[in-house]
């Protein structure tokens, strides 16, 4: 073999120098070729860069540092070949030793061998990195809990897949693995997926993310899927499908949409305005249930500062509230007012933190609430009946005056005389009218800064700051004059006030002591005038009874004559006869407290109306007790509707339990009523009336007194026109046609006889 041929043979061996294993195998190949071709006796290979290490042959193994030192020490030897070669990330020192040294041609070939050696080491590192990367990628994909990955070739066969793909698509490794077409048929919409897949095979470009629905039986799963082609030397070899289960996200989106629609419905249903601002007070969004509540369209204000959205004063308040909310992360409330269409509107703004740099403002029109609050505040310090201040406010004012710097203070107390009597007889409506009249009269008697209050049912009080005793006395006289003036034009329900006052000129004031003095003064006056006041009210009630036609012209006179004659026949004393005449006139005075709708009802009274009618005895009793003139007959007025058999009212007395005067009145009143015309019927004959008295004797009337009364009538008739034949009748009770004192059953059946 020629030298040239031998050299080419060596070059070929160097060029074909390859390995597919570890660095140890590479070094073994180097040893084999070097010892065979160049007849070397020692080799040292020191690796640097990404892989550090050393290999030796021909003597004991040396560590990298020792091996490198050995090379440095022997590199000048005539028998050594040393070369340090670097490439990219790899470098090495190659040391070969040959007895007798290397020829120039061998040195040239060794240079080529060392370069080839570095290339193979670099390739080894690259392959290792690729292998590790592939294993890492495979490990990540295989165990990814989020992304399902499977690949398929042009024939549709699955090439690989991960565990998430098994979970989502139901692939089972032990079973017959389905092809890609079978898997993709379960995905909807099918047309969208088919078009995307065809486009990938045609263009070699991956698809954008597609939202698709996987349906396998009753199971549904939303996927976000991407198709990625894998290209080789012969074009696209396979396609990878990467899918993420977004079912929870879709549910969340649906729930979010539902909440958004609910919130939108709430926005539309509620009258509130909702503004969203950023940290600088810029309006980002607005929602309103009622568009007119915005007063102006909101769109032009989006993106503008809060100071430009609201009027200046409100804008400054809002900007301050926004800053405070962002600093404290706590809600802030602000109230403000606007004039709109000539009306003052009140608003409440609640500013709340949203995220880290935004604020929600909820604006509510609170005009009605403010009005209610004002009414409640007014009611809390005012009397609802008279409109004056109430006791609570009066006591607060007394405390305030005690702490004030007034030089003097006066206190006037007024008590309405006879209010209870008016309430009991004429009803609370009349009593309320009386109290309102008192309030109106008192309002005109005091200064603007005087505090006029109703402090009790029938008590009024006035606080007068910085006054003298003469001024307070003048005010008292003014009250008296105003009452007299009022009574001149209101005789139907006159006013009567007991007035007391006290003045203190020595601060600090003891208002409780001042009140006590004024109250004592008022009480003394009330003792002096109470009887006359009640008498005046009773006189008013008498006039009211006459005005309502219950003291019918002639009836009282005839009744007084009849009771007098019967009383004389019984031998009753003159005083009793006088009281009986008074009873004949006022026994029905209690009817002033009965409503006209009952008194003048044409038809029968129902049970409720009859119960109301029966109250006139008790009302009349209270009136009589309050009047010195009627007090002696008060008990008779109460009992004048009792029956002999105990079926009367109000106490259910019977026989001798009923006062004699009441038994006399019952007979005489019934006789006169039956024998005279009434608005609802014609009079009975005297004979018929007598027959009714006899029939009701022993039930409604005292039978002994009936006989006595009939004897009186016979005497009267003999004196006038001779005797009257009277046939005995069976006992019974009066019919409805005449008697004012009737049984409850007659009242319910006829509606007449209201006595």
mmCIF file of C-alpha atoms in Angstrom, residues 243-391:
data_model
loop_
_atom_site.group_PDB
_atom_site.id
_atom_site.type_symbol
_atom_site.label_atom_id
_atom_site.label_comp_id
_atom_site.label_asym_id
_atom_site.label_seq_id
_atom_site.Cartn_x
_atom_site.Cartn_y
_atom_site.Cartn_z
ATOM 1 C CA UNK A 243 -57.750 20.753 24.517
ATOM 2 C CA UNK A 244 -58.514 22.428 27.840
ATOM 3 C CA UNK A 245 -61.634 21.543 29.824
ATOM 4 C CA UNK A 246 -63.456 24.883 30.202
ATOM 5 C CA UNK A 247 -66.740 23.458 31.499
ATOM 6 C CA UNK A 248 -66.375 25.248 34.835
ATOM 7 C CA UNK A 249 -65.475 28.446 33.043
ATOM 8 C CA UNK A 250 -68.557 28.163 30.834
ATOM 9 C CA UNK A 251 -70.688 27.538 33.888
ATOM 10 C CA UNK A 252 -69.081 30.521 35.532
ATOM 11 C CA UNK A 253 -69.708 32.623 32.426
ATOM 12 C CA UNK A 254 -73.332 31.525 32.381
ATOM 13 C CA UNK A 255 -73.674 32.273 36.068
ATOM 14 C CA UNK A 256 -71.946 35.604 35.527
ATOM 15 C CA UNK A 257 -74.316 36.368 32.654
ATOM 16 C CA UNK A 258 -77.257 35.436 34.835
ATOM 17 C CA UNK A 259 -75.976 37.636 37.635
ATOM 18 C CA UNK A 260 -75.354 40.418 35.142
ATOM 19 C CA UNK A 261 -78.912 40.139 33.833
ATOM 20 C CA UNK A 262 -80.244 40.024 37.387
ATOM 21 C CA UNK A 263 -78.174 43.063 38.270
ATOM 22 C CA UNK A 264 -79.405 44.848 35.165
ATOM 23 C CA UNK A 265 -82.983 43.994 36.139
ATOM 24 C CA UNK A 266 -82.302 45.298 39.640
ATOM 25 C CA UNK A 267 -80.837 48.485 38.177
ATOM 26 C CA UNK A 268 -83.982 48.948 36.124
ATOM 27 C CA UNK A 269 -86.302 48.127 39.013
ATOM 28 C CA UNK A 270 -84.689 50.325 41.662
ATOM 29 C CA UNK A 271 -84.824 54.107 41.611
ATOM 30 C CA UNK A 272 -81.157 54.436 42.541
ATOM 31 C CA UNK A 273 -78.385 55.793 40.338
ATOM 32 C CA UNK A 274 -75.083 53.920 40.199
ATOM 33 C CA UNK A 275 -71.805 55.614 39.266
ATOM 34 C CA UNK A 276 -68.380 53.997 38.989
ATOM 35 C CA UNK A 277 -65.292 56.186 39.383
ATOM 36 C CA UNK A 278 -61.576 55.517 39.191
ATOM 37 C CA UNK A 279 -59.086 56.723 41.791
ATOM 38 C CA UNK A 280 -58.881 60.167 40.142
ATOM 39 C CA UNK A 281 -62.643 60.650 40.208
ATOM 40 C CA UNK A 282 -63.168 59.946 36.506
ATOM 41 C CA UNK A 283 -66.655 58.654 35.658
ATOM 42 C CA UNK A 284 -66.254 55.179 34.131
ATOM 43 C CA UNK A 285 -69.832 53.925 34.044
ATOM 44 C CA UNK A 286 -73.362 54.767 35.079
ATOM 45 C CA UNK A 287 -76.534 52.739 35.554
ATOM 46 C CA UNK A 288 -79.975 54.116 36.254
ATOM 47 C CA UNK A 289 -83.282 52.441 36.883
ATOM 48 C CA UNK A 290 -85.291 55.463 35.798
ATOM 49 C CA UNK A 291 -83.641 57.543 33.107
ATOM 50 C CA UNK A 292 -85.471 60.678 34.177
ATOM 51 C CA UNK A 293 -83.815 60.335 37.557
ATOM 52 C CA UNK A 294 -80.525 61.392 35.963
ATOM 53 C CA UNK A 295 -82.027 64.779 35.028
ATOM 54 C CA UNK A 296 -79.618 64.874 32.034
ATOM 55 C CA UNK A 297 -78.210 62.140 29.705
ATOM 56 C CA UNK A 298 -75.113 60.540 31.196
ATOM 57 C CA UNK A 299 -73.195 59.580 28.031
ATOM 58 C CA UNK A 300 -71.558 63.010 27.508
ATOM 59 C CA UNK A 301 -70.100 62.809 31.031
ATOM 60 C CA UNK A 302 -68.389 59.423 30.714
ATOM 61 C CA UNK A 303 -64.632 59.843 30.996
ATOM 62 C CA UNK A 304 -64.929 63.217 32.731
ATOM 63 C CA UNK A 305 -63.994 64.191 36.269
ATOM 64 C CA UNK A 306 -66.549 64.087 39.045
ATOM 65 C CA UNK A 307 -66.250 67.877 39.428
ATOM 66 C CA UNK A 308 -67.494 68.191 35.851
ATOM 67 C CA UNK A 309 -70.300 65.673 36.293
ATOM 68 C CA UNK A 310 -71.918 67.200 39.384
ATOM 69 C CA UNK A 311 -72.536 70.827 40.358
ATOM 70 C CA UNK A 312 -69.435 72.422 41.961
ATOM 71 C CA UNK A 313 -70.358 71.994 45.634
ATOM 72 C CA UNK A 314 -71.581 68.428 45.166
ATOM 73 C CA UNK A 315 -68.595 67.624 42.950
ATOM 74 C CA UNK A 316 -66.197 68.660 45.717
ATOM 75 C CA UNK A 317 -68.108 66.547 48.242
ATOM 76 C CA UNK A 318 -68.032 63.553 45.893
ATOM 77 C CA UNK A 319 -64.302 63.931 45.167
ATOM 78 C CA UNK A 320 -63.534 64.090 48.892
ATOM 79 C CA UNK A 321 -65.698 61.005 49.499
ATOM 80 C CA UNK A 322 -63.887 59.058 46.745
ATOM 81 C CA UNK A 323 -60.465 59.857 48.222
ATOM 82 C CA UNK A 324 -61.658 58.917 51.709
ATOM 83 C CA UNK A 325 -63.059 55.567 50.513
ATOM 84 C CA UNK A 326 -59.820 54.665 48.711
ATOM 85 C CA UNK A 327 -57.735 55.552 51.765
ATOM 86 C CA UNK A 328 -59.877 53.866 54.429
ATOM 87 C CA UNK A 329 -61.450 51.080 52.338
ATOM 88 C CA UNK A 330 -64.674 51.858 54.190
ATOM 89 C CA UNK A 331 -68.037 53.170 52.921
ATOM 90 C CA UNK A 332 -68.746 56.901 53.110
ATOM 91 C CA UNK A 333 -72.209 58.528 53.039
ATOM 92 C CA UNK A 334 -72.880 62.046 51.793
ATOM 93 C CA UNK A 335 -76.185 63.933 51.692
ATOM 94 C CA UNK A 336 -76.845 66.846 49.380
ATOM 95 C CA UNK A 337 -79.728 68.682 47.723
ATOM 96 C CA UNK A 338 -80.577 69.890 44.230
ATOM 97 C CA UNK A 339 -83.239 72.256 42.975
ATOM 98 C CA UNK A 340 -85.119 70.655 40.085
ATOM 99 C CA UNK A 341 -88.173 72.145 38.370
ATOM 100 C CA UNK A 342 -88.570 74.557 41.243
ATOM 101 C CA UNK A 343 -88.607 71.801 43.856
ATOM 102 C CA UNK A 344 -85.896 70.959 46.331
ATOM 103 C CA UNK A 345 -84.744 67.366 45.920
ATOM 104 C CA UNK A 346 -82.632 65.588 48.550
ATOM 105 C CA UNK A 347 -80.158 62.809 47.754
ATOM 106 C CA UNK A 348 -77.972 60.377 49.668
ATOM 107 C CA UNK A 349 -74.738 59.183 48.081
ATOM 108 C CA UNK A 350 -73.128 56.014 49.440
ATOM 109 C CA UNK A 351 -69.550 55.571 48.227
ATOM 110 C CA UNK A 352 -68.091 52.070 48.484
ATOM 111 C CA UNK A 353 -64.672 50.624 47.529
ATOM 112 C CA UNK A 354 -64.452 48.470 44.400
ATOM 113 C CA UNK A 355 -61.204 46.591 43.717
ATOM 114 C CA UNK A 356 -58.151 48.628 44.707
ATOM 115 C CA UNK A 357 -58.569 51.735 42.602
ATOM 116 C CA UNK A 358 -62.274 52.167 41.892
ATOM 117 C CA UNK A 359 -65.287 53.432 43.796
ATOM 118 C CA UNK A 360 -68.995 52.710 43.373
ATOM 119 C CA UNK A 361 -71.402 55.540 44.216
ATOM 120 C CA UNK A 362 -75.055 54.639 44.865
ATOM 121 C CA UNK A 363 -77.210 57.760 44.666
ATOM 122 C CA UNK A 364 -80.738 57.581 46.055
ATOM 123 C CA UNK A 365 -83.430 60.240 46.031
ATOM 124 C CA UNK A 366 -84.389 60.593 49.694
ATOM 125 C CA UNK A 367 -86.772 63.527 49.288
ATOM 126 C CA UNK A 368 -89.749 61.496 50.524
ATOM 127 C CA UNK A 369 -87.680 60.121 53.400
ATOM 128 C CA UNK A 370 -86.629 63.642 54.342
ATOM 129 C CA UNK A 371 -90.245 64.742 54.251
ATOM 130 C CA UNK A 372 -91.250 61.789 56.437
ATOM 131 C CA UNK A 373 -88.367 62.528 58.805
ATOM 132 C CA UNK A 374 -89.468 66.136 58.983
ATOM 133 C CA UNK A 375 -93.038 65.061 59.681
ATOM 134 C CA UNK A 376 -91.843 62.605 62.328
ATOM 135 C CA UNK A 377 -89.614 65.260 63.845
ATOM 136 C CA UNK A 378 -92.574 67.628 63.841
ATOM 137 C CA UNK A 379 -94.798 64.979 65.427
ATOM 138 C CA UNK A 380 -92.146 64.163 68.006
ATOM 139 C CA UNK A 381 -92.251 67.709 69.351
ATOM 140 C CA UNK A 382 -95.811 68.744 68.448
ATOM 141 C CA UNK A 383 -99.236 67.745 69.680
ATOM 142 C CA UNK A 384 -101.081 66.055 66.806
ATOM 143 C CA UNK A 385 -104.483 67.458 67.808
ATOM 144 C CA UNK A 386 -103.695 71.145 68.310
ATOM 145 C CA UNK A 387 -100.429 71.565 66.406
ATOM 146 C CA UNK A 388 -98.809 73.124 69.498
ATOM 147 C CA UNK A 389 -95.567 71.884 71.029
ATOM 148 C CA UNK A 390 -95.994 68.769 73.176
ATOM 149 C CA UNK A 391 -94.850 68.007 76.702
#
